[in-house]
């Protein structure tokens, strides 16, 4: 099951209840960590988790932001792999 969540403007209804699967818990944990990061909190990043593999997708402001999101995902406990599809915006 996938959980495509964008932040910071769209919050999933799952936030109103406790997540029921490990993938949902990982997605919530990573979303929370990214929202607390000053570099990442204003970016529009789609977070999906499938079988403990994080998929990051979207267009971000810079390659630095893409790398920071990738690092943040990898450092989240329980994540087995990260597929970083983030693309820096064209100037």
PDB file of C-alpha atoms in Angstrom:
ATOM      1  CA  UNK A   1       0.000   0.000   0.000  1.00  0.00           C
ATOM      2  CA  UNK A   2       1.285   3.472  -0.781  1.00  0.00           C
ATOM      3  CA  UNK A   3       0.778   6.640   1.210  1.00  0.00           C
ATOM      4  CA  UNK A   4       1.429   9.619  -1.072  1.00  0.00           C
ATOM      5  CA  UNK A   5       1.548  12.641   1.198  1.00  0.00           C
ATOM      6  CA  UNK A   6       2.534  16.136   0.271  1.00  0.00           C
ATOM      7  CA  UNK A   7       3.652  18.676   2.758  1.00  0.00           C
ATOM      8  CA  UNK A   8       3.512  21.313   4.158  1.00  0.00           C
ATOM      9  CA  UNK A   9       0.010  22.205   2.918  1.00  0.00           C
ATOM     10  CA  UNK A  10      -1.853  18.905   2.676  1.00  0.00           C
ATOM     11  CA  UNK A  11      -2.190  16.646   5.698  1.00  0.00           C
ATOM     12  CA  UNK A  12      -3.581  13.126   5.387  1.00  0.00           C
ATOM     13  CA  UNK A  13      -6.638  12.099   7.314  1.00  0.00           C
ATOM     14  CA  UNK A  14      -4.476   9.399   8.941  1.00  0.00           C
ATOM     15  CA  UNK A  15      -2.943  12.127  11.114  1.00  0.00           C
ATOM     16  CA  UNK A  16      -6.217  12.312  13.006  1.00  0.00           C
ATOM     17  CA  UNK A  17      -5.837   8.664  14.071  1.00  0.00           C
ATOM     18  CA  UNK A  18      -2.900   6.399  14.759  1.00  0.00           C
ATOM     19  CA  UNK A  19      -1.352   4.839  11.626  1.00  0.00           C
ATOM     20  CA  UNK A  20      -2.130   1.149  11.380  1.00  0.00           C
ATOM     21  CA  UNK A  21       0.710  -0.219   9.252  1.00  0.00           C
ATOM     22  CA  UNK A  22       4.488  -0.025   9.532  1.00  0.00           C
ATOM     23  CA  UNK A  23       4.625   1.799   6.181  1.00  0.00           C
ATOM     24  CA  UNK A  24       2.141   4.407   7.433  1.00  0.00           C
ATOM     25  CA  UNK A  25       4.115   4.842  10.663  1.00  0.00           C
ATOM     26  CA  UNK A  26       7.340   5.328   8.678  1.00  0.00           C
ATOM     27  CA  UNK A  27       5.674   7.885   6.411  1.00  0.00           C
ATOM     28  CA  UNK A  28       4.332   9.803   9.434  1.00  0.00           C
ATOM     29  CA  UNK A  29       7.715   9.697  11.158  1.00  0.00           C
ATOM     30  CA  UNK A  30       9.538  10.956   8.059  1.00  0.00           C
ATOM     31  CA  UNK A  31       6.938  13.644   7.374  1.00  0.00           C
ATOM     32  CA  UNK A  32       7.311  14.911  10.930  1.00  0.00           C
ATOM     33  CA  UNK A  33      11.115  14.947  10.657  1.00  0.00           C
ATOM     34  CA  UNK A  34      11.019  16.844   7.359  1.00  0.00           C
ATOM     35  CA  UNK A  35       8.558  19.408   8.687  1.00  0.00           C
ATOM     36  CA  UNK A  36      10.942  20.145  11.560  1.00  0.00           C
ATOM     37  CA  UNK A  37      13.890  20.694   9.197  1.00  0.00           C
ATOM     38  CA  UNK A  38      14.234  24.404   8.244  1.00  0.00           C
ATOM     39  CA  UNK A  39      15.659  23.494   4.832  1.00  0.00           C
ATOM     40  CA  UNK A  40      12.857  21.065   3.960  1.00  0.00           C
ATOM     41  CA  UNK A  41       9.718  22.381   5.659  1.00  0.00           C
ATOM     42  CA  UNK A  42       8.626  24.664   2.793  1.00  0.00           C
ATOM     43  CA  UNK A  43       9.317  22.227  -0.040  1.00  0.00           C
ATOM     44  CA  UNK A  44       6.574  20.263  -1.815  1.00  0.00           C
ATOM     45  CA  UNK A  45       7.763  16.676  -1.515  1.00  0.00           C
ATOM     46  CA  UNK A  46       5.604  13.612  -2.044  1.00  0.00           C
ATOM     47  CA  UNK A  47       6.478  10.854   0.431  1.00  0.00           C
ATOM     48  CA  UNK A  48       5.407   7.297  -0.379  1.00  0.00           C
ATOM     49  CA  UNK A  49       6.365   4.192   1.570  1.00  0.00           C
ATOM     50  CA  UNK A  50       6.047   0.688   0.139  1.00  0.00           C
ATOM     51  CA  UNK A  51       7.399  -2.265   2.107  1.00  0.00           C
ATOM     52  CA  UNK A  52       9.668   0.064   4.130  1.00  0.00           C
ATOM     53  CA  UNK A  53      11.080   1.638   0.945  1.00  0.00           C
ATOM     54  CA  UNK A  54      10.691   5.423   0.897  1.00  0.00           C
ATOM     55  CA  UNK A  55       9.927   7.057  -2.446  1.00  0.00           C
ATOM     56  CA  UNK A  56      10.500  10.804  -2.594  1.00  0.00           C
ATOM     57  CA  UNK A  57       9.029  12.592  -5.599  1.00  0.00           C
ATOM     58  CA  UNK A  58       8.534  16.164  -6.719  1.00  0.00           C
ATOM     59  CA  UNK A  59      10.319  19.298  -7.773  1.00  0.00           C
ATOM     60  CA  UNK A  60      12.424  21.017  -5.114  1.00  0.00           C
ATOM     61  CA  UNK A  61      14.243  24.326  -5.031  1.00  0.00           C
ATOM     62  CA  UNK A  62      17.797  22.928  -5.273  1.00  0.00           C
ATOM     63  CA  UNK A  63      20.024  19.866  -5.448  1.00  0.00           C
ATOM     64  CA  UNK A  64      20.975  20.596  -1.822  1.00  0.00           C
ATOM     65  CA  UNK A  65      17.341  20.157  -0.777  1.00  0.00           C
ATOM     66  CA  UNK A  66      17.119  16.876  -2.698  1.00  0.00           C
ATOM     67  CA  UNK A  67      20.238  15.572  -0.943  1.00  0.00           C
ATOM     68  CA  UNK A  68      18.972  16.720   2.468  1.00  0.00           C
ATOM     69  CA  UNK A  69      15.614  14.961   1.967  1.00  0.00           C
ATOM     70  CA  UNK A  70      17.426  11.811   0.841  1.00  0.00           C
ATOM     71  CA  UNK A  71      19.670  11.886   3.919  1.00  0.00           C
ATOM     72  CA  UNK A  72      16.713  12.551   6.224  1.00  0.00           C
ATOM     73  CA  UNK A  73      14.830   9.568   4.759  1.00  0.00           C
ATOM     74  CA  UNK A  74      17.833   7.241   5.109  1.00  0.00           C
ATOM     75  CA  UNK A  75      18.374   8.265   8.720  1.00  0.00           C
ATOM     76  CA  UNK A  76      14.780   7.438   9.675  1.00  0.00           C
ATOM     77  CA  UNK A  77      14.707   4.240  11.763  1.00  0.00           C
ATOM     78  CA  UNK A  78      13.006   1.351   9.986  1.00  0.00           C
ATOM     79  CA  UNK A  79      13.683   2.528   6.426  1.00  0.00           C
ATOM     80  CA  UNK A  80      15.218  -0.215   4.274  1.00  0.00           C
ATOM     81  CA  UNK A  81      15.835   1.786   1.088  1.00  0.00           C
ATOM     82  CA  UNK A  82      15.230   5.209  -0.467  1.00  0.00           C
ATOM     83  CA  UNK A  83      14.239   5.941  -4.049  1.00  0.00           C
ATOM     84  CA  UNK A  84      14.934   9.635  -4.559  1.00  0.00           C
ATOM     85  CA  UNK A  85      13.003  10.999  -7.558  1.00  0.00           C
ATOM     86  CA  UNK A  86      13.297  14.624  -6.450  1.00  0.00           C
ATOM     87  CA  UNK A  87      14.280  17.019  -9.221  1.00  0.00           C
ATOM     88  CA  UNK A  88      15.748  20.492  -8.719  1.00  0.00           C
ATOM     89  CA  UNK A  89      13.654  23.245 -10.323  1.00  0.00           C
ATOM     90  CA  UNK A  90      15.022  24.673 -13.559  1.00  0.00           C
ATOM     91  CA  UNK A  91      16.197  28.250 -13.201  1.00  0.00           C
TER      92      UNK A  91
END
